[in-house]
Coordinates of N, CA and C and ligand atoms in Angstrom, one line a residue:
X1 N 49.9 90.2 110.6 CA 50.1 90.9 111.9 C 51.2 90.3 112.7
X2 N 52.0 91.1 113.2 CA 53.2 90.6 114.0 C 52.7 90.5 115.5
X3 N 53.1 89.4 116.0 CA 52.8 89.2 117.4 C 54.0 88.7 118.1
X4 N 54.1 89.0 119.4 CA 55.2 88.6 120.2 C 55.2 87.1 120.4
X5 N 56.4 86.5 120.8 CA 56.5 85.1 121.0 C 55.6 84.6 122.1
X6 N 55.4 85.3 123.2 CA 54.6 84.8 124.3 C 53.1 84.7 123.8
X7 N 52.7 85.6 123.0 CA 51.3 85.5 122.5 C 51.2 84.5 121.4
X8 N 52.2 84.4 120.6 CA 52.1 83.4 119.5 C 51.9 82.0 120.0
X9 N 52.6 81.6 121.1 CA 52.4 80.3 121.7 C 50.9 80.1 122.1
X10 N 50.3 81.1 122.7 CA 48.9 81.0 123.1 C 48.0 80.8 121.9
X11 N 48.3 81.6 120.9 CA 47.4 81.5 119.7 C 47.5 80.1 119.1
X12 N 48.7 79.6 119.0 CA 48.9 78.3 118.4 C 48.2 77.2 119.3
X13 N 48.3 77.4 120.6 CA 47.7 76.4 121.5 C 46.2 76.5 121.3
X14 N 45.7 77.7 121.2 CA 44.2 77.9 121.1 C 43.6 77.2 119.9
X15 N 44.4 77.2 118.8 CA 43.9 76.5 117.6 C 44.4 75.1 117.4
X16 N 45.1 74.6 118.5 CA 45.5 73.2 118.5 C 46.7 72.9 117.7
X17 N 47.5 73.9 117.5 CA 48.8 73.6 116.8 C 50.0 73.6 117.7
X18 N 51.0 72.8 117.4 CA 52.1 72.7 118.3 C 53.0 74.0 118.3
X19 N 53.6 74.3 119.4 CA 54.5 75.4 119.5 C 55.5 75.5 118.5
X20 N 56.1 74.4 118.1 CA 57.3 74.4 117.2 C 56.9 74.9 115.8
X21 N 55.6 74.9 115.5 CA 55.2 75.5 114.2 C 55.6 76.9 114.1
X22 N 55.7 77.6 115.2 CA 56.1 79.0 115.2 C 57.4 79.2 114.5
X23 N 58.2 78.2 114.6 CA 59.6 78.2 114.0 C 59.6 78.4 112.5
X24 N 58.5 78.0 111.8 CA 58.5 78.1 110.4 C 57.7 79.4 109.9
X25 N 57.4 80.2 110.9 CA 56.6 81.4 110.6 C 57.3 82.4 109.6
X26 N 58.6 82.5 109.8 CA 59.3 83.4 109.0 C 60.8 82.9 108.7
X27 N 61.1 82.8 107.4 CA 62.4 82.4 107.1 C 63.5 83.4 107.5
X28 N 63.1 84.6 107.5 CA 64.0 85.7 107.9 C 64.3 85.6 109.3
X29 N 63.3 85.3 110.1 CA 63.5 85.2 111.6 C 64.5 84.0 111.8
X30 N 64.2 82.9 111.1 CA 65.1 81.7 111.2 C 66.5 82.0 110.9
X31 N 66.7 82.9 110.0 CA 68.1 83.2 109.6 C 68.9 84.0 110.6
X32 N 68.2 84.7 111.5 CA 68.9 85.5 112.5 C 69.3 84.6 113.6
X33 N 70.5 84.8 114.1 CA 71.1 84.0 115.1 C 70.5 84.4 116.5
X34 N 70.1 83.4 117.2 CA 69.6 83.7 118.6 C 70.7 83.4 119.5
X35 N 70.8 84.1 120.6 CA 71.8 83.9 121.6 C 71.1 82.9 122.6
X36 N 71.6 81.6 122.6 CA 71.0 80.7 123.5 C 71.1 81.0 125.0
X37 N 72.1 81.9 125.3 CA 72.3 82.3 126.7 C 71.5 83.5 127.1
X38 N 70.7 84.0 126.2 CA 69.9 85.3 126.5 C 69.1 85.1 127.8
X39 N 68.3 84.0 127.8 CA 67.4 83.8 128.9 C 68.2 83.8 130.3
X40 N 69.3 83.0 130.3 CA 70.0 82.9 131.5 C 70.7 84.2 131.9
X41 N 71.2 84.9 131.0 CA 71.9 86.2 131.3 C 70.9 87.2 131.9
X42 N 69.7 87.2 131.3 CA 68.7 88.2 131.8 C 68.2 87.8 133.2
X43 N 68.0 86.5 133.4 CA 67.5 86.1 134.7 C 68.5 86.3 135.7
X44 N 69.8 86.1 135.4 CA 70.9 86.4 136.4 C 70.9 87.9 136.7
X45 N 70.8 88.7 135.6 CA 70.9 90.2 135.8 C 69.8 90.6 136.8
X46 N 68.6 90.0 136.8 CA 67.5 90.4 137.6 C 67.4 89.4 138.8
X47 N 68.5 88.7 139.1 CA 68.5 87.8 140.3 C 67.3 86.9 140.4
X48 N 66.9 86.3 139.2 CA 65.9 85.3 139.1 C 64.6 85.7 139.8
X49 N 64.2 86.9 139.5 CA 62.9 87.3 140.0 C 62.2 88.3 139.0
X50 N 60.9 88.3 139.0 CA 60.1 89.2 138.1 C 60.4 90.6 138.5
X51 N 60.7 91.4 137.5 CA 61.1 92.8 137.8 C 59.9 93.7 138.1
X52 N 58.7 93.1 137.9 CA 57.5 93.9 138.3 C 57.1 93.5 139.7
X53 N 56.8 92.2 139.9 CA 56.2 91.7 141.2 C 57.2 91.0 142.1
X54 N 58.4 90.7 141.7 CA 59.3 90.0 142.5 C 59.1 88.5 142.6
X55 N 58.2 87.9 141.8 CA 57.9 86.5 141.8 C 59.2 85.7 141.6
X56 N 59.5 84.8 142.4 CA 60.8 84.0 142.3 C 60.6 82.6 142.8
X57 N 59.5 82.0 142.4 CA 59.2 80.6 142.8 C 60.2 79.7 142.2
X58 N 60.7 78.7 143.0 CA 61.6 77.7 142.4 C 61.2 76.3 143.0
X59 N 61.4 75.3 142.2 CA 61.3 73.9 142.6 C 62.7 73.4 142.6
X60 N 63.4 73.2 143.7 CA 64.8 72.9 143.7 C 65.5 74.1 143.0
X61 N 66.3 73.9 142.0 CA 66.9 75.0 141.3 C 66.2 75.5 140.1
X62 N 65.0 74.8 139.8 CA 64.2 75.1 138.6 C 63.3 76.3 138.9
X63 N 63.4 77.4 138.1 CA 62.5 78.5 138.3 C 61.2 78.1 137.7
X64 N 60.1 78.6 138.3 CA 58.7 78.3 137.8 C 58.1 79.6 137.3
X65 N 57.7 79.6 136.1 CA 56.9 80.8 135.5 C 57.7 82.0 135.5
X66 N 59.0 81.9 135.3 CA 59.9 83.1 135.2 C 60.5 83.1 133.8
X67 N 60.4 84.2 133.1 CA 60.8 84.3 131.7 C 61.7 85.5 131.4
X68 N 62.5 85.4 130.4 CA 63.3 86.6 129.9 C 62.5 87.2 128.8
X69 N 62.0 88.4 129.0 CA 61.2 89.0 127.9 C 62.1 90.0 127.1
X70 N 61.8 90.0 125.8 CA 62.4 91.1 125.0 C 61.6 92.3 125.2
X71 N 62.3 93.5 125.3 CA 61.6 94.8 125.3 C 61.2 95.1 123.9
X72 N 62.3 95.2 123.0 CA 62.0 95.3 121.6 C 62.0 93.9 121.0
X73 N 60.8 93.5 120.5 CA 60.6 92.1 120.1 C 61.7 91.6 119.2
X74 N 62.0 90.3 119.4 CA 63.0 89.6 118.5 C 62.5 89.7 117.0
X75 N 61.2 89.6 116.8 CA 60.6 89.6 115.5 C 60.7 91.0 114.9
X76 N 60.9 92.0 115.7 CA 61.1 93.4 115.2 C 62.6 93.8 115.2
X77 N 63.4 92.8 115.1 CA 64.9 93.0 115.1 C 65.5 93.5 116.4
X78 N 64.7 93.2 117.5 CA 65.3 93.5 118.8 C 66.4 92.5 119.1
X79 N 67.6 92.9 119.6 CA 68.7 92.0 119.8 C 68.6 91.2 121.1
X80 N 69.3 90.1 121.1 CA 69.4 89.2 122.3 C 70.4 89.7 123.2
X81 N 70.3 90.9 123.8 CA 71.3 91.5 124.7 C 70.5 91.9 126.0
X82 N 71.2 91.8 127.1 CA 70.6 92.0 128.4 C 69.9 93.4 128.5
X83 N 70.4 94.5 128.0 CA 69.7 95.8 128.0 C 68.4 95.8 127.2
X84 N 68.2 94.8 126.4 CA 66.9 94.6 125.7 C 66.0 93.5 126.4
X85 N 66.4 93.1 127.6 CA 65.6 92.1 128.2 C 65.2 92.5 129.6
X86 N 64.1 91.9 130.1 CA 63.8 92.1 131.5 C 63.2 90.7 132.0
X87 N 63.5 90.4 133.2 CA 62.9 89.1 133.8 C 61.5 89.4 134.2
X88 N 60.6 88.6 133.7 CA 59.2 88.8 134.1 C 58.5 87.4 134.3
X89 N 57.6 87.4 135.3 CA 56.8 86.2 135.5 C 55.9 86.1 134.2
X90 N 55.3 84.9 134.1 CA 54.5 84.6 132.9 C 53.4 85.6 132.7
X91 N 52.8 86.0 133.8 CA 51.6 86.9 133.7 C 52.1 88.3 133.3
X92 N 53.1 88.8 133.9 CA 53.6 90.1 133.6 C 54.3 90.2 132.2
X93 N 54.8 89.0 131.7 CA 55.3 89.0 130.4 C 54.2 89.1 129.4
X94 N 53.1 88.4 129.6 CA 52.0 88.5 128.7 C 51.4 90.0 128.6
X95 N 51.3 90.5 129.8 CA 50.7 91.8 130.0 C 51.6 92.9 129.3
X96 N 52.9 92.7 129.4 CA 53.9 93.6 128.8 C 53.8 93.5 127.3
X97 N 53.8 92.2 126.8 CA 53.8 92.0 125.3 C 52.5 92.5 124.7
X98 N 51.4 92.5 125.5 CA 50.1 93.0 125.0 C 50.0 94.5 125.0
X99 N 50.9 95.1 125.7 CA 51.0 96.6 125.8 C 50.1 97.2 126.9
X100 N 49.9 96.4 127.9 CA 49.1 97.0 129.0 C 49.9 97.9 129.9
X101 N 51.2 97.8 129.9 CA 52.0 98.8 130.6 C 53.3 99.1 129.8
X102 N 53.8 100.2 130.1 CA 55.1 100.6 129.5 C 56.0 101.0 130.6
X103 N 57.3 101.1 130.3 CA 58.3 101.4 131.3 C 59.0 102.7 130.8
X104 N 59.0 103.7 131.7 CA 59.5 105.0 131.3 C 61.0 105.0 131.4
X105 N 61.7 105.4 130.3 CA 63.2 105.5 130.4 C 63.6 106.5 131.5
X106 N 64.7 106.3 132.1 CA 65.2 107.2 133.1 C 64.7 106.9 134.5
X107 N 63.4 106.9 134.7 CA 62.9 106.6 136.1 C 62.5 105.1 136.2
X108 N 62.4 104.4 135.1 CA 62.0 103.0 135.1 C 60.7 102.8 135.8
X109 N 59.8 103.8 135.8 CA 58.5 103.7 136.4 C 57.6 103.0 135.4
X110 N 56.7 102.2 135.9 CA 55.7 101.5 135.1 C 54.4 102.3 135.0
X111 N 54.0 102.5 133.8 CA 52.7 103.2 133.6 C 51.7 102.3 132.9
X112 N 50.5 102.2 133.4 CA 49.5 101.3 132.8 C 48.6 102.0 131.9
X113 N 48.0 101.2 131.0 CA 47.1 101.7 129.9 C 45.7 101.9 130.5
X114 N 45.0 102.9 130.0 CA 43.6 103.1 130.4 C 42.8 102.0 129.9
X115 N 43.2 101.2 129.0 CA 42.4 100.1 128.4 C 42.4 98.9 129.3
X116 N 43.4 98.8 130.3 CA 43.4 97.7 131.2 C 42.4 97.8 132.3
X117 N 41.4 96.9 132.3 CA 40.3 97.0 133.2 C 40.0 95.6 133.8
X118 N 39.2 95.6 134.8 CA 38.8 94.3 135.4 C 38.3 94.6 136.8
X119 N 38.0 93.5 137.5 CA 37.5 93.6 138.9 C 38.7 93.9 139.8
X120 N 38.3 94.2 141.1 CA 39.3 94.5 142.1 C 40.5 93.5 142.2
X121 N 40.1 92.2 142.1 CA 41.1 91.2 142.2 C 42.1 91.2 141.1
X122 N 41.7 91.1 139.9 CA 42.6 90.9 138.8 C 43.3 92.3 138.4
X123 N 42.5 93.3 138.1 CA 43.0 94.5 137.7 C 43.6 95.3 138.8
X124 N 43.0 95.2 140.0 CA 43.6 95.8 141.2 C 45.0 95.4 141.5
X125 N 45.2 94.1 141.5 CA 46.5 93.6 141.7 C 47.5 94.1 140.7
X126 N 47.1 94.1 139.5 CA 48.0 94.6 138.4 C 48.3 96.1 138.5
X127 N 47.2 96.9 138.8 CA 47.3 98.3 138.8 C 48.0 98.8 140.1
X128 N 48.2 97.9 141.0 CA 49.0 98.3 142.2 C 50.4 98.7 141.9
X129 N 50.9 98.3 140.7 CA 52.3 98.6 140.3 C 52.3 99.9 139.4
X130 N 51.1 100.5 139.2 CA 51.1 101.7 138.4 C 51.9 102.8 139.1
X131 N 52.9 103.4 138.4 CA 53.7 104.5 138.9 C 54.9 104.0 139.8
X132 N 54.9 102.7 140.0 CA 56.0 102.1 140.8 C 57.2 101.9 139.9
X133 N 58.4 101.8 140.5 CA 59.6 101.6 139.8 C 59.8 100.1 139.6
X134 N 60.3 99.7 138.4 CA 60.7 98.4 138.1 C 61.7 97.9 139.2
X135 N 61.8 96.6 139.5 CA 62.8 96.1 140.4 C 64.1 96.0 139.5
X136 N 65.1 96.8 139.7 CA 66.2 97.0 138.8 C 67.2 95.9 138.8
X137 N 67.9 95.7 137.7 CA 68.9 94.6 137.7 C 70.1 94.9 138.7
X138 N 70.9 93.9 138.9 CA 71.9 94.1 139.9 C 73.1 94.9 139.5
X139 N 73.2 95.3 138.2 CA 74.3 96.1 137.8 C 73.8 97.1 136.8
X140 N 74.3 98.3 136.8 CA 73.8 99.4 135.9 C 74.0 99.0 134.4
X141 N 75.0 98.2 134.1 CA 75.2 97.8 132.7 C 74.0 97.0 132.1
X142 N 73.2 96.4 133.0 CA 72.1 95.6 132.6 C 70.8 96.4 132.4
X143 N 70.8 97.7 132.8 CA 69.6 98.5 132.8 C 68.9 98.5 131.4
X144 N 67.6 98.5 131.4 CA 66.9 98.5 130.1 C 67.3 99.8 129.3
X145 N 67.6 99.6 128.1 CA 68.1 100.7 127.2 C 66.9 101.6 126.8
X146 N 67.1 102.9 126.8 CA 66.0 103.8 126.5 C 65.4 103.6 125.1
X147 N 66.2 103.4 124.1 CA 65.6 103.3 122.8 C 64.7 102.0 122.6
X148 N 65.0 101.0 123.4 CA 64.2 99.8 123.3 C 62.9 100.1 124.1
X149 N 63.0 100.8 125.2 CA 61.8 101.1 126.0 C 60.9 102.0 125.2
X150 N 61.5 103.0 124.4 CA 60.7 103.9 123.6 C 60.0 103.1 122.5
X151 N 60.7 102.2 121.9 CA 60.1 101.4 120.8 C 58.9 100.7 121.3
X152 N 59.0 100.0 122.5 CA 57.9 99.3 123.1 C 56.7 100.3 123.4
X153 N 57.1 101.4 123.9 CA 56.0 102.4 124.3 C 55.3 102.9 123.0
X154 N 56.0 103.1 121.9 CA 55.4 103.6 120.7 C 54.6 102.4 119.9
X155 N 55.2 101.3 119.9 CA 54.7 100.2 119.0 C 53.8 99.2 119.7
X156 N 54.0 99.0 120.9 CA 53.2 98.0 121.6 C 52.2 98.5 122.6
X157 N 52.6 99.5 123.4 CA 51.8 100.0 124.5 C 50.5 100.6 123.9
X158 N 49.4 100.2 124.6 CA 48.1 100.7 124.2 C 47.8 102.0 124.9
X159 N 48.1 103.1 124.2 CA 47.8 104.4 124.8 C 46.3 104.7 124.8
X160 N 45.8 105.6 125.6 CA 46.5 106.5 126.5 C 46.9 105.8 127.8
X161 N 47.9 106.4 128.5 CA 48.3 105.9 129.8 C 47.5 106.5 130.9
X162 N 47.4 105.8 132.0 CA 46.7 106.4 133.2 C 47.6 107.4 133.8
X163 N 47.0 108.5 134.3 CA 47.8 109.5 135.0 C 48.5 108.9 136.2
X164 N 49.8 109.4 136.4 CA 50.5 109.0 137.6 C 50.4 110.2 138.6
X165 N 49.9 109.8 139.8 CA 49.6 110.9 140.8 C 51.0 111.4 141.4
Ligands
ZN201 ZN1 55.4 89.3 137.9

């Protein structure tokens, strides 16, 4: 089973294995070159805040809990380019990689899965973004590319989606 990087780290931690073991998961993945600047480029494009909730906590210059997420996973040959990335806080990164919400190309509206449930506190806070637009990057050239969004919606998102009023 293929899993995203954010989830893989959790799985490894849960079974007591170190994170760096994930590096030996696939020789093919190892062979592909990663852009070490991907994270920084994506965070800059989104002005160092989560594109869902606006989370932008910092300690000095150090961001806390802010990540550059791949829309089309690196493991699925998603490239390390800004239009395949969005800045997300750790929670929204997990939720996105698990397929709890998708982003519609064109409107950049977030739609949540009918499978996402919970009490008022947890689910309510998450579902407050249902139908809302992503906080967009500072330049059009950084906008999420439609084919990557469609890949995520088809391959990762847990359909059916909740209706947007
Ligand atoms: Zn967030």
